[in-house]
């Protein structure tokens, strides 16, 4: 199995309101990257990420699940987080392991409470943020109405990257504002370049807004903007990437999950604009950043734990330093040995054994006596990483009495 260095990894969590298309988007991304032969459907209960019996029965995500794929030689680890508030712990698990958050917004429903909560948690956790307006194939979806809502709620940082041309109702083409090219997609999601819409003032205005956002990322670009010089595509990509990394730009793309329209441009945006682990470092318990260096002693954090009925205990690990190998014997920060069964990479419920996993990547180990939030490490470096923070429960139990806490 191929290993990836931190610079060539993107860890992203799909967040958003329930029903905004997170699982469907993960399914579309996997299919577009060639990981699946056919796209699953939430209604049919055959998606990669919703594989638990209760998830299939209720047709919603209950647990955070992981899928990995490769696009343009960049490994993308996608964490599909639940959108229902009852299962918000899964979102916190994903946020801890990822550097970036893609917030899905249904093109018909618009900005919802779950959208706002996801954005606020991403900002509080110092994560890069991107927004994807999904379900553009659904009747009455309106990207520009939703985009106006985003600007109103989230402010001027919202920056369009991929927008639809839908002057006569349904989406006729998807326009990449970086390249100023328009694409039409067939039923299999294969794009064909088409002529740019003539005299479309709205598109020109969005392009100008994107250029203005890029100009704010450094003085050189600002000078060029005031000189009324056009930015090159490379300059636009760099400016947006730097703006996303600093939190001053939140790029927005649109896509149609079921028809795969625009999904390729979303994947391009993930690989080119979202930060690698090296650009969003985890902190140790004393507040110092931990380098994603595969040559340092191993250090990782358990960000999720499940009890599998067939395998037993599975601990999901983010490797922060060094390499975790199948023969490793990590220790806890107290120095106690933590032996495990197998080292695997995960794609939904599918597990593939791995010889080693390098810093910046996600994996899972079986039958290890560690808990969620624990730091596991090489005996040579037992300094703990910052732990995990979960929201306070609304319901809890004290002794034999159950009560509800008012918040």
XYZ file of C-alpha atoms in Angstrom:
407
model
C 0.000 0.000 0.000
C 1.310 3.454 -0.958
C 2.320 5.811 1.848
C 1.927 9.585 1.660
C 3.885 12.394 3.257
C 2.023 15.122 5.133
C 2.357 17.665 2.299
C 0.421 15.303 0.013
C -2.447 14.608 2.429
C -5.692 16.489 2.970
C -7.790 15.545 5.998
C -11.294 16.996 5.680
C -14.500 16.550 7.641
C -17.872 16.899 5.920
C -20.134 18.885 8.236
C -23.463 20.650 7.958
C -27.149 20.426 8.735
C -28.870 17.047 8.569
C -29.990 16.274 5.014
C -27.577 18.724 3.382
C -25.912 15.998 1.305
C -22.738 15.085 3.226
C -22.927 11.317 2.727
C -24.048 11.729 -0.884
C -21.105 14.060 -1.541
C -18.672 11.547 -0.009
C -20.190 8.886 -2.266
C -19.779 11.126 -5.335
C -16.155 11.910 -4.435
C -15.325 8.213 -4.007
C -16.924 7.344 -7.336
C -15.192 10.196 -9.153
C -11.832 9.076 -7.739
C -12.452 5.536 -9.007
C -12.819 3.896 -5.579
C -16.286 2.504 -6.332
C -17.923 1.023 -9.433
C -21.354 2.472 -8.729
C -22.680 5.217 -6.509
C -24.597 4.209 -3.431
C -27.730 5.953 -2.253
C -28.808 6.851 1.275
C -32.406 5.922 0.548
C -31.314 2.456 -0.601
C -28.957 1.994 2.364
C -25.918 1.055 0.273
C -23.510 3.983 0.762
C -19.888 3.513 1.803
C -20.064 5.794 4.832
C -23.476 4.812 6.278
C -22.936 1.111 6.882
C -24.220 0.637 10.438
C -27.544 -1.238 10.686
C -29.206 1.700 12.465
C -27.925 4.150 9.860
C -29.309 2.007 7.053
C -32.632 1.651 8.874
C -33.039 5.353 9.695
C -31.375 6.680 6.518
C -29.207 9.145 8.453
C -25.587 9.250 9.625
C -25.225 8.356 13.299
C -21.463 7.855 13.559
C -18.500 9.630 12.013
C -17.065 7.378 9.305
C -13.849 7.597 7.295
C -13.180 7.112 3.598
C -9.940 7.711 1.729
C -9.276 8.421 -1.922
C -6.581 9.831 -4.210
C -6.992 12.769 -6.586
C -4.071 14.178 -8.611
C -1.585 12.251 -6.423
C -3.008 13.819 -3.256
C -4.535 11.529 -0.628
C -7.849 12.818 0.711
C -9.147 11.415 3.993
C -12.832 12.289 4.231
C -14.616 12.077 7.584
C -18.377 12.017 7.079
C -19.812 13.510 10.285
C -23.444 13.215 11.432
C -25.640 16.239 10.843
C -28.251 15.466 13.490
C -27.631 17.371 16.728
C -28.236 14.162 18.735
C -24.950 12.758 17.406
C -22.806 15.898 17.501
C -19.996 13.955 19.203
C -19.149 12.477 15.800
C -18.566 15.970 14.429
C -16.176 16.775 17.295
C -14.249 13.561 16.570
C -13.889 14.537 12.914
C -12.900 18.122 13.718
C -10.100 16.846 15.976
C -8.586 14.703 13.245
C -8.997 17.051 10.262
C -7.292 20.257 9.211
C -10.239 21.422 7.105
C -14.025 21.454 7.243
C -16.230 21.287 4.151
C -19.660 22.564 5.154
C -22.395 21.282 2.872
C -25.403 23.511 2.238
C -28.464 22.148 0.442
C -29.129 24.317 -2.604
C -32.851 24.170 -1.911
C -32.917 24.581 1.896
C -30.139 27.147 2.205
C -28.343 28.116 5.427
C -29.752 26.160 8.392
C -28.907 25.997 12.123
C -26.549 23.060 11.512
C -24.690 25.140 8.916
C -24.067 27.904 11.429
C -23.082 25.517 14.232
C -20.582 23.751 11.967
C -19.042 27.061 10.881
C -18.749 28.272 14.468
C -17.128 25.009 15.610
C -14.662 25.135 12.688
C -13.706 28.713 13.598
C -13.412 27.891 17.306
C -11.189 24.892 16.488
C -8.991 26.955 14.124
C -9.818 24.827 11.095
C -9.783 25.910 7.471
C -13.268 26.115 6.006
C -14.832 25.588 2.589
C -18.510 25.491 1.638
C -20.179 23.255 -0.916
C -23.668 24.069 -2.180
C -25.053 20.631 -3.016
C -28.147 19.177 -4.704
C -28.009 21.608 -7.633
C -29.861 18.991 -9.694
C -32.905 19.223 -7.395
C -35.858 21.310 -8.555
C -36.069 24.776 -6.928
C -32.405 24.760 -5.906
C -31.095 28.312 -6.148
C -27.359 28.838 -5.723
C -27.465 32.632 -5.813
C -30.167 32.865 -3.153
C -28.106 30.557 -0.922
C -24.911 32.486 -1.687
C -26.599 35.735 -0.612
C -27.613 34.038 2.648
C -24.014 32.944 3.201
C -22.681 36.472 2.679
C -25.282 37.814 5.117
C -24.627 35.211 7.831
C -20.893 34.574 7.488
C -19.637 37.899 6.155
C -17.268 39.009 3.384
C -14.881 36.039 3.757
C -17.268 33.945 1.611
C -15.645 33.737 -1.829
C -17.203 32.015 -4.906
C -15.008 29.610 -6.875
C -17.432 27.444 -8.885
C -20.874 28.839 -9.733
C -23.752 27.668 -11.932
C -25.190 29.317 -15.007
C -28.935 28.879 -14.658
C -30.518 31.828 -16.433
C -33.377 29.777 -17.847
C -34.112 27.657 -14.762
C -32.144 24.380 -14.448
C -28.353 24.560 -14.351
C -27.048 24.785 -17.912
C -23.335 24.899 -17.086
C -20.872 25.131 -14.195
C -18.431 28.033 -14.358
C -14.936 27.911 -12.857
C -14.163 31.498 -11.892
C -10.429 30.728 -11.609
C -10.097 29.744 -15.247
C -13.219 31.564 -16.513
C -14.292 28.421 -18.319
C -17.739 26.831 -18.420
C -18.466 23.095 -18.400
C -21.500 20.992 -19.137
C -21.762 17.476 -17.683
C -23.265 14.380 -19.240
C -25.256 11.747 -17.337
C -22.031 10.044 -16.230
C -20.554 13.234 -14.816
C -18.024 13.710 -17.630
C -17.390 17.442 -18.285
C -17.282 19.094 -21.694
C -16.093 22.656 -22.070
C -18.741 24.945 -23.541
C -18.795 28.590 -24.540
C -18.895 31.065 -21.668
C -22.293 32.735 -21.295
C -22.340 36.015 -23.200
C -22.941 39.345 -21.399
C -23.456 37.740 -17.996
C -22.758 40.664 -15.655
C -23.292 38.589 -12.519
C -20.386 36.298 -13.403
C -18.096 39.275 -13.990
C -19.099 40.693 -10.595
C -18.328 37.412 -8.812
C -14.944 37.204 -10.538
C -14.173 40.747 -9.384
C -15.205 39.869 -5.812
C -12.866 36.868 -5.881
C -9.981 39.010 -7.156
C -10.606 41.533 -4.366
C -10.503 38.756 -1.747
C -7.208 37.477 -3.195
C -5.751 40.999 -3.151
C -6.196 41.123 0.625
C -3.896 38.137 1.197
C -0.598 39.983 0.631
C 0.797 43.402 -0.283
C 2.105 42.343 -3.702
C -1.363 41.207 -4.769
C -2.905 44.372 -3.308
C -0.586 46.553 -5.377
C -1.431 44.568 -8.493
C -5.140 44.895 -7.757
C -4.937 48.677 -7.411
C -2.952 48.831 -10.647
C -5.982 47.071 -12.225
C -3.806 44.234 -13.491
C -5.362 40.798 -14.008
C -4.274 38.014 -11.663
C -2.976 34.834 -13.279
C -4.634 31.538 -12.429
C -1.607 30.539 -10.334
C -1.823 33.800 -8.373
C -5.535 33.292 -7.741
C -4.973 29.743 -6.485
C -2.094 30.848 -4.246
C -4.065 33.786 -2.884
C -7.114 31.683 -2.089
C -4.957 28.930 -0.565
C -3.192 31.450 1.668
C -6.493 33.103 2.555
C -8.056 29.774 3.502
C -5.024 28.910 5.617
C -5.262 32.224 7.480
C -9.047 32.095 7.807
C -9.710 35.240 5.753
C -11.272 33.384 2.785
C -13.998 30.739 2.770
C -14.239 29.390 -0.803
C -17.627 28.288 -2.121
C -18.207 25.668 -4.800
C -21.412 24.111 -6.084
C -22.125 20.606 -7.314
C -24.825 18.044 -8.000
C -24.107 14.890 -6.006
C -26.379 12.509 -7.891
C -25.183 13.533 -11.369
C -21.536 14.178 -10.354
C -21.710 17.637 -11.942
C -19.008 19.885 -10.498
C -17.562 17.178 -8.216
C -14.275 17.159 -10.152
C -13.854 20.903 -9.570
C -14.637 20.414 -5.875
C -11.880 17.792 -5.673
C -9.502 20.202 -7.413
C -10.354 22.857 -4.829
C -9.701 20.407 -1.972
C -6.247 19.469 -3.264
C -5.158 22.992 -4.268
C -6.785 25.279 -1.709
C -7.207 23.391 1.551
C -4.177 23.111 3.868
C -2.049 20.035 4.400
C -1.377 18.802 7.953
C 1.862 20.802 7.984
C -0.145 24.006 7.593
C -2.530 23.265 10.487
C -0.462 21.644 13.252
C -1.886 19.972 16.350
C -0.666 21.215 19.691
C 0.900 19.383 22.582
C -0.630 19.713 26.019
C 1.672 22.691 26.788
C 0.485 24.565 23.684
C 3.505 23.980 21.429
C 2.890 22.752 17.857
C 3.831 19.173 16.977
C 5.669 18.820 13.655
C 4.329 16.357 11.104
C 7.778 14.866 10.576
C 7.963 11.175 9.651
C 11.560 11.035 10.910
C 10.739 11.937 14.512
C 9.680 9.426 17.208
C 6.105 8.251 16.729
C 3.258 10.198 18.292
C -0.464 9.977 17.557
C -3.882 10.692 19.027
C -6.876 8.360 19.301
C -9.757 10.457 17.966
C -12.465 7.783 17.810
C -13.152 4.393 19.388
C -15.731 1.803 18.337
C -16.682 -1.681 19.493
C -17.004 -3.839 16.394
C -19.075 -7.024 16.897
C -16.654 -9.066 14.786
C -13.244 -7.423 15.292
C -13.595 -6.083 18.821
C -12.256 -2.696 19.882
C -11.083 -0.447 17.033
C -9.118 2.726 17.778
C -8.940 5.359 15.049
C -5.595 7.154 15.155
C -4.183 10.287 13.613
C -0.421 9.943 13.212
C 1.102 13.273 14.217
C 4.824 12.432 14.264
C 6.978 9.617 12.959
C 5.545 6.388 11.585
C 3.162 3.842 13.030
C 4.062 0.367 11.788
C 2.355 -2.984 12.086
C 5.135 -4.058 14.458
C 5.100 -0.918 16.625
C 4.637 -1.218 20.376
C 3.529 2.297 21.354
C 3.149 3.447 24.936
C 0.758 5.762 26.707
C 2.038 9.052 28.108
C 2.446 7.213 31.441
C 4.867 4.775 29.787
C 2.558 1.718 29.788
C 2.888 -0.491 26.697
C -0.070 -0.542 24.303
C 0.024 -3.602 22.086
C -2.498 -3.931 19.279
C -3.706 -6.481 16.749
C -3.709 -5.127 13.192
C -2.822 -1.787 11.625
C -5.373 -0.925 8.934
C -6.564 1.898 6.730
C -10.312 2.342 6.574
C -12.825 3.165 3.844
C -16.274 2.861 5.379
C -16.491 -0.643 6.798
C -13.746 -1.927 4.496
C -10.381 -2.409 6.177
C -7.056 -2.882 4.420
C -3.963 -3.980 6.306
C -1.061 -1.542 6.181
C 2.635 -2.045 6.865
C 3.117 1.544 8.051
C 1.349 4.891 8.175
C 3.269 8.175 8.112
C 2.786 11.462 9.937
C -0.318 13.385 8.854
C -2.324 10.321 7.850
C -5.278 8.551 9.476
C -5.517 4.851 10.290
C -7.020 2.400 12.754
C -5.660 -0.297 15.042
C -7.516 -3.209 16.550
C -7.606 -4.517 20.119
C -5.610 -1.713 21.725
C -6.339 -0.656 25.318
C -6.599 3.087 24.758
C -9.456 5.550 24.962
C -10.674 8.406 22.786
C -8.452 11.447 23.307
C -5.448 9.453 24.475
C -1.985 10.183 23.126
C -0.029 7.098 22.039
C 3.660 7.494 21.353
C 7.185 6.159 21.138
C 8.891 5.701 24.542
C 11.457 8.307 23.443
C 8.856 11.106 23.406
C 5.942 10.807 25.824
C 4.795 14.439 25.801
C 0.999 14.359 25.430
C -0.985 16.046 22.671
C -3.878 18.300 23.613
C -6.888 16.109 24.433
C -10.364 16.101 22.961
C -13.217 18.353 23.983
C -16.812 17.198 23.629
C -19.984 19.235 24.203
C -21.734 18.912 27.554
C -24.537 16.362 27.556
C -28.115 17.576 27.934
C -29.032 14.321 29.669
C -26.915 12.583 32.286
C -27.259 10.151 35.160
C -26.220 10.585 38.779
C -26.421 7.376 40.764
C -29.867 5.937 40.218
C -31.564 9.234 39.430
C -31.879 10.554 35.895
C -32.336 14.232 35.314
C -32.200 16.831 32.619
C -29.831 19.759 32.746
C -31.242 23.039 31.516
C -28.839 24.880 29.273
